[in-house]
Coordinates of C-alpha atoms in Angstrom, one line a residue:
X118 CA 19.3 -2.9 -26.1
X119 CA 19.4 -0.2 -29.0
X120 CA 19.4 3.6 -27.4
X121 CA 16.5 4.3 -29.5
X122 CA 14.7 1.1 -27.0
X123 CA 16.0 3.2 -24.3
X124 CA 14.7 6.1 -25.3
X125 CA 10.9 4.0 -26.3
X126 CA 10.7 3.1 -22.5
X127 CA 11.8 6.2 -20.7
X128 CA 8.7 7.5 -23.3
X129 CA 6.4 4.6 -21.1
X130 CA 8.2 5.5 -17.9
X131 CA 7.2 9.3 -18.0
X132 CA 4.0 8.5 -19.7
X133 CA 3.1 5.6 -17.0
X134 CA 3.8 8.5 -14.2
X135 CA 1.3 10.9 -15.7
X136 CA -1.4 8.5 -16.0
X137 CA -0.7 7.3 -12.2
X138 CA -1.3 11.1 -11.1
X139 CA -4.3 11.7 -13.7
X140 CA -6.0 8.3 -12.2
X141 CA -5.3 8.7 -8.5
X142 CA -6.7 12.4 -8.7
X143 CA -10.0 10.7 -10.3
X144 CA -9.7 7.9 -7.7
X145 CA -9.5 10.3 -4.8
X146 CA -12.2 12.8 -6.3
X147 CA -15.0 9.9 -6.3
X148 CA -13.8 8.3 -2.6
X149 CA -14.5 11.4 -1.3
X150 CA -18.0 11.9 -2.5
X151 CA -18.2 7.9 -2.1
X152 CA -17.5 8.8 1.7
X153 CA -19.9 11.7 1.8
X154 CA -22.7 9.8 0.3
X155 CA -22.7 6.7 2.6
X156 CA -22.2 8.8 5.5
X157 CA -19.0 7.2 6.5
X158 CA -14.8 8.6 7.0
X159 CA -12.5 8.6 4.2
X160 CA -10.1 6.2 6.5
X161 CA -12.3 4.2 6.2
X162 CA -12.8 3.8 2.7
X163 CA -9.1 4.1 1.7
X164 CA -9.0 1.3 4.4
X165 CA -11.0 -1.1 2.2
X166 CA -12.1 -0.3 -1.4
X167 CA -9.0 2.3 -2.0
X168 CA -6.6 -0.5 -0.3
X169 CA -7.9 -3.4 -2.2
X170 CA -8.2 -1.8 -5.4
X171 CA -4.7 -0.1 -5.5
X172 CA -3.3 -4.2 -4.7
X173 CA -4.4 -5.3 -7.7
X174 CA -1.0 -5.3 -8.9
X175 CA 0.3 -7.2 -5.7
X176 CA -2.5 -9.9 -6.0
X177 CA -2.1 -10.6 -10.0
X178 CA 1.9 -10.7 -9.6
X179 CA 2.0 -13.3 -6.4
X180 CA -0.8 -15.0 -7.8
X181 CA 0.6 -16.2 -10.8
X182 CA 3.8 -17.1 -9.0
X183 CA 2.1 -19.0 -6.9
X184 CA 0.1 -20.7 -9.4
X185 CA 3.7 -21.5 -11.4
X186 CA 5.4 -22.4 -8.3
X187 CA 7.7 -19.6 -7.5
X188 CA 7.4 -19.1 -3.7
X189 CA 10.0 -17.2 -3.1
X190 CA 8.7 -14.7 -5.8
X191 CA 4.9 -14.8 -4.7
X192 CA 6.1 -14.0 -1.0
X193 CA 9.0 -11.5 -2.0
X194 CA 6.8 -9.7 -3.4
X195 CA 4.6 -9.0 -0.7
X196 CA 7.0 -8.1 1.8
X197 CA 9.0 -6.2 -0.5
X198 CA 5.9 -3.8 -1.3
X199 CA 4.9 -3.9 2.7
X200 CA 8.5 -2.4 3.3
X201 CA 8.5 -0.1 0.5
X202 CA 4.8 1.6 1.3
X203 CA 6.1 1.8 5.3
X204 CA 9.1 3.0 5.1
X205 CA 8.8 4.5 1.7
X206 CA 6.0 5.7 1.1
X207 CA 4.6 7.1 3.8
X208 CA 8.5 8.1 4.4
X209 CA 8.3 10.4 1.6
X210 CA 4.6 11.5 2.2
X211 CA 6.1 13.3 5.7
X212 CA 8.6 14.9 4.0
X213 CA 6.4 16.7 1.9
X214 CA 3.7 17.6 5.0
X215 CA 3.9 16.1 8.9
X216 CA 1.2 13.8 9.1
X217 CA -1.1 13.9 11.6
X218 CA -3.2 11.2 12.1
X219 CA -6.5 10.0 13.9
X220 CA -6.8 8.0 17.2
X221 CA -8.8 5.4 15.6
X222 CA -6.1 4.4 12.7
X223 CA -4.1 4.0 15.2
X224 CA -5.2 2.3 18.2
X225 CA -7.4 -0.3 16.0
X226 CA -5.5 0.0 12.5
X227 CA -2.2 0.3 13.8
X228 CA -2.6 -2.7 16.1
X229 CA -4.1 -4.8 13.4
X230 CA -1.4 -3.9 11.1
X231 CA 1.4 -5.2 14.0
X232 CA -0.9 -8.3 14.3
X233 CA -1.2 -8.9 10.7
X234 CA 2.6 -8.7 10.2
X235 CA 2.8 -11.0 12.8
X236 CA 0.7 -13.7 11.4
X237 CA 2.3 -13.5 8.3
X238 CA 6.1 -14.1 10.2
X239 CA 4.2 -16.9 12.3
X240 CA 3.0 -19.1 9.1
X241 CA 6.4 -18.3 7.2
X242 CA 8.7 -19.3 9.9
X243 CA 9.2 -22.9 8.8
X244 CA 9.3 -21.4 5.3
X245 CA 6.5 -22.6 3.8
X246 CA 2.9 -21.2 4.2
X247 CA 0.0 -24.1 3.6
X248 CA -3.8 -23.9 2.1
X249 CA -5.2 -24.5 6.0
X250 CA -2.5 -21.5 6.8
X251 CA -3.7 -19.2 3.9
X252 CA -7.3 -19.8 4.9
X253 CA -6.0 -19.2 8.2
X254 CA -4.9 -15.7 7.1
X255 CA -8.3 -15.4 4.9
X256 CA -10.6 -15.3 7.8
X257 CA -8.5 -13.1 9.7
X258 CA -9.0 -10.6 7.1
X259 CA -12.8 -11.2 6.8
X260 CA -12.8 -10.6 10.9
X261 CA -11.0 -7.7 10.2
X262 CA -12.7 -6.0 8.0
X263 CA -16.0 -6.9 9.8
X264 CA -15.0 -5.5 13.2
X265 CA -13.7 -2.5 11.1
X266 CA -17.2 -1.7 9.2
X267 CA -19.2 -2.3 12.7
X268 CA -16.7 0.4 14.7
X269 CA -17.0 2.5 12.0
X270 CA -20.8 2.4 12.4
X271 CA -20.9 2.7 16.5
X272 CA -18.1 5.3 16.6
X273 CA -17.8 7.0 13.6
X274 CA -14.2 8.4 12.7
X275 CA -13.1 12.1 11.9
X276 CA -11.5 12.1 8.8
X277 CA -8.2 14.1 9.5
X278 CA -7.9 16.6 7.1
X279 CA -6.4 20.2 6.7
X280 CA -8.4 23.2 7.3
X281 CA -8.6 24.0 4.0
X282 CA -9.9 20.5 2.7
X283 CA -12.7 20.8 4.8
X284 CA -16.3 20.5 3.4
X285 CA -19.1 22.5 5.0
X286 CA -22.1 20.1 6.2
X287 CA -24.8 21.2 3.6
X288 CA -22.7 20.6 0.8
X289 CA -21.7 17.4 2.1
X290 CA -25.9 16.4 2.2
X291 CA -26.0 17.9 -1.4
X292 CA -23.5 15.3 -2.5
X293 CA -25.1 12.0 -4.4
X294 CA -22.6 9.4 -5.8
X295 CA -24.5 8.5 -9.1
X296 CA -23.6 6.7 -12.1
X297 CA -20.9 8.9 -12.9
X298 CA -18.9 9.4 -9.6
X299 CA -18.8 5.6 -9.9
X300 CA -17.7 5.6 -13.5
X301 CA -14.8 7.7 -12.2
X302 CA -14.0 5.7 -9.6
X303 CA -13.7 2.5 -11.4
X304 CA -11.6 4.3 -14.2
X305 CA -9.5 6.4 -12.1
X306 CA -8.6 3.0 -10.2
X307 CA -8.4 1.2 -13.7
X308 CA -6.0 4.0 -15.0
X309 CA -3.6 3.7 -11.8
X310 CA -2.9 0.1 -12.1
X311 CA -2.5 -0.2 -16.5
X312 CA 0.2 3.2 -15.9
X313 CA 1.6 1.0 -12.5
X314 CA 1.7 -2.2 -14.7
X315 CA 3.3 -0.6 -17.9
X316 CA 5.7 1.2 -15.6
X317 CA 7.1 -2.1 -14.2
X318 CA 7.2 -3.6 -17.6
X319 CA 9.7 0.0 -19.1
X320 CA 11.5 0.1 -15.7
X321 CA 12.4 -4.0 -15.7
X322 CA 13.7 -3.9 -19.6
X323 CA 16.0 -0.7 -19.0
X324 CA 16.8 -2.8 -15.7
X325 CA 18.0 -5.9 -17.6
X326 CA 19.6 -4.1 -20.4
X327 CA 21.9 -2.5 -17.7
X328 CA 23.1 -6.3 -16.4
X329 CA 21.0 -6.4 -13.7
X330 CA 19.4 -9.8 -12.0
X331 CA 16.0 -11.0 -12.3
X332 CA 16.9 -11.6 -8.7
X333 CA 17.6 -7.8 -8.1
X334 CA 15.4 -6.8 -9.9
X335 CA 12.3 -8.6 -8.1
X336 CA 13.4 -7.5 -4.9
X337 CA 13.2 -4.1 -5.7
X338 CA 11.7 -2.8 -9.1
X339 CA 9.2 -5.3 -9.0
X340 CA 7.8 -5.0 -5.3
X341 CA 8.5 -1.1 -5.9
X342 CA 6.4 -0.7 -8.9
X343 CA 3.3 -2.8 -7.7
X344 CA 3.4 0.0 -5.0
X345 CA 2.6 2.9 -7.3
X346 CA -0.7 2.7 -7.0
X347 CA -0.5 3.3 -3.4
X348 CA 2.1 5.8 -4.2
X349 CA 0.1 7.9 -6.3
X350 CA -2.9 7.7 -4.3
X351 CA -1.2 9.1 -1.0
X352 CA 0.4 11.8 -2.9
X353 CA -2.7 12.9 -4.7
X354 CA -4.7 12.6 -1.2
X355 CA -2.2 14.5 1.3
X356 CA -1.9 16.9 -1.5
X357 CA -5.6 17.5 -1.1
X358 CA -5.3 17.6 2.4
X359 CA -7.1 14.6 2.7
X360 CA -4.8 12.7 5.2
X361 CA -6.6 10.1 7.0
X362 CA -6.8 8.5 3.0
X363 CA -3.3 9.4 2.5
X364 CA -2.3 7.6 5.1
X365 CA -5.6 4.7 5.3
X366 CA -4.5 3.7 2.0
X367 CA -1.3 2.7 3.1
X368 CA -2.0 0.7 6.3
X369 CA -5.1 -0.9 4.6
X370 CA -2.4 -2.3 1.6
X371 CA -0.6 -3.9 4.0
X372 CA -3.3 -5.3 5.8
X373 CA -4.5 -6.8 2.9
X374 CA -1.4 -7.9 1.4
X375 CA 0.0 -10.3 4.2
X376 CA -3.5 -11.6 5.1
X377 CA -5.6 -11.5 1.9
X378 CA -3.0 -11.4 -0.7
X379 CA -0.5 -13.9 0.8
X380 CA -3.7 -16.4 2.2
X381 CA -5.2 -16.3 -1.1
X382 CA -2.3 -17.2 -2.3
X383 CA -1.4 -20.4 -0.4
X384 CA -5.2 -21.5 -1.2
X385 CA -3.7 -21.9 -4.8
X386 CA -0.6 -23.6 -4.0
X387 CA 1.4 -24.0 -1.1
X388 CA 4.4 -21.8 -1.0
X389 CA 8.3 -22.7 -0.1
X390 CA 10.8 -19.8 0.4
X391 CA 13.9 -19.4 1.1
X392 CA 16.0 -18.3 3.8
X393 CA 16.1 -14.6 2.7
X394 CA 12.1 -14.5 2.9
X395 CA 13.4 -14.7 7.2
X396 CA 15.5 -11.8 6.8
X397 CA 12.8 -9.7 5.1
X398 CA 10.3 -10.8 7.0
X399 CA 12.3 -9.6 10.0
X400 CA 13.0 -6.5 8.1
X401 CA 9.2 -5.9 7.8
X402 CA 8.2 -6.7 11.1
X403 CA 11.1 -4.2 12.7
X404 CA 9.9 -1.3 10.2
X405 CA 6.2 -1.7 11.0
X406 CA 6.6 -2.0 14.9
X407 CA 8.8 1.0 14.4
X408 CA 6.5 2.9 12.6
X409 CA 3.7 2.4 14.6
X410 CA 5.2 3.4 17.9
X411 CA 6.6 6.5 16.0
X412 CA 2.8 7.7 15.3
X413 CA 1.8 6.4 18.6
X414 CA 4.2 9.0 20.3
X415 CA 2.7 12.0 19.1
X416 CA -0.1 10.9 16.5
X417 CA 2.1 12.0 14.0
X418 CA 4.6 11.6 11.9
X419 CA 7.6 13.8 11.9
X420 CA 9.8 15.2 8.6
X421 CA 12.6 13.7 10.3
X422 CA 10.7 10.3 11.5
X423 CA 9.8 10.3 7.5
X424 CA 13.7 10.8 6.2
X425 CA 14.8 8.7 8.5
X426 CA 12.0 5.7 7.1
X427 CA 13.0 6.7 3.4
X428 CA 16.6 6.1 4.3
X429 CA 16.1 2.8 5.6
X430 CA 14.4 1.5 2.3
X431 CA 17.7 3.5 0.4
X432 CA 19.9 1.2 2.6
X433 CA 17.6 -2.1 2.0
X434 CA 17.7 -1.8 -1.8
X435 CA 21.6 -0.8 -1.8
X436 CA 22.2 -4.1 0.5
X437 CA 20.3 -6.1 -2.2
X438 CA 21.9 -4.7 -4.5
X439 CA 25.1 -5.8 -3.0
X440 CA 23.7 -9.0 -2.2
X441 CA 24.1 -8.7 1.4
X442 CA 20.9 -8.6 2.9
X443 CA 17.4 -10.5 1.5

């Protein structure tokens, strides 16, 4: 590639990062009042609508390689982006501010995340993953979700936040989420996944310009950059002290993604993977155990739990890249 092509998709790059952090400040902005106005946590929400939303990219990408046959793709991709918003993600998140975090993310959130992983290693152990499976994994999201809304509504959740982030209890009753909060919500969320989706696009030409596999390049830029909407989000939110979202957004993605994302798409088309799918999978299921039991210890997470998170997805990508592991 000409170094004036170069030069056009750094341009994309930077631009692609400053429309993540313009649209995740608008997407946090309107879940809060969101929150405020149906009287319910802001876990909560970044545990559904924010989670959701932010896998658009996740859902589109292993969608359409279900649909055109490439398993291996469809399910890399998932467990790629589980890792990276784990370890990564919330890795990195900790390093910036130790993250406490709320009973109730972790004794039902955290649990469902270890069972979801779970599920997803049980149907992908014979390496393929059927409709009846993925419908399988459908319902257990449904159930999920379900039990999720009702808790919320018997025991309501504190949102853990930093003093400063707090809102006083009249303003909170002055909020209403009209017309616009919901305009901004839809394009805050709209603008996080067109910068996450041009942002892939820049990063995968300079990629292959450089002599780098498609192979490579799936297993890491690829299930990397459908995670920068979640990457955005928990930056914007912890930087507004606003960490049960921070950290809800995360867990929720994850959630979604091996139940609803990777059900959905076995509905399409059964998926075949290989035997590296094992290793990740393996991989994944290590880092979320892991990562749970860290939080579980002292319902937070440490700057040094965090490095040492972000240094195991360092090590991952350099084993790809030496085509050792996955």
């Amino acid at each position: 590639m000409a170094q004036g092509g170069i030069v056009v998709q750094f341009a994309i790059i930077v631009g692609a990062v400053f429309g993540l952090w313009i649209g995740a400040r608008a997407l946090v902005d309107a879940v809060v009042k969101l929150a405020q106005r149906l009287g319910v946590s802001e876990t909560t929400i970044a545990l559904t609508i924010v989670a959701i939303g932010t896998s658009m990219p996740e859902i589109v990408v292993t969608s359409d390689a279900a649909l055109s046959g490439f398993g291996d793709i469809a399910v890399g991709n998932v467990v790629g982006s589980n890792i990276y918003n784990l370890a990564f993600i919330l890795g990195v998140v900790s390093l910036l501010r130790v993250i406490p975090v709320e009973r109730s993310l972790l004794h039902r959130d955290g649990i469902a995340l270890i069972l979801a992983t779970l599920a997803g290693f049980a149907v992908l152990f014979d390496q393929t993953v059927t409709g009846a499976e993925g419908l399988v994994l459908v319902g257990l999201f449904v159930v999920y979700t379900v039990y999720m809304i009702r808790d919320e509504r018997t025991t309501p959740a504190l949102d853990t936040e930093y003093p400063e982030s707090r809102v006083s209890e009249a303003v909170v009753k002055a909020v209403s989420f009209r017309g616009r909060e919901a305009l901004v919500l839809g394009g805050g969320l709209a603008i996080v996944l067109i910068s996450g989706h041009y942002m892939v696009e820049a990063a995968s030409v300079i990629a292959r310009s450089a002599g780098i596999s498609d192979w490579v390049i799936g297993g890491t830029i690829v299930s990397a950059g459908t995670s920068t909407p979640e990457f955005a989000v928990s930056l914007v939110a912890l930087r507004r002290g606003h960490i049960g979202m921070s950290v809800g957004n995360v867990v929720g993605s994850n959630i979604f993604n091996t139940l609803g994302i990777l059900g959905f798409a076995a509905v399409l088309r059964r998926l075949s993977v290989g035997g590296a799918a094992i290793e990740s999978l393996l991989w994944l299921t290590v880092v979320t155990v892991v990562m749970v039991a860290a939080l579980w210890s002292g319902r937070k997470l440490s700057r040094l739990e965090g490095g040492v998170f972000a240094l195991s997805e360092v090590v991952r990508w350099a084993l790809g890249l030496l085509r050792i592991f996955g």
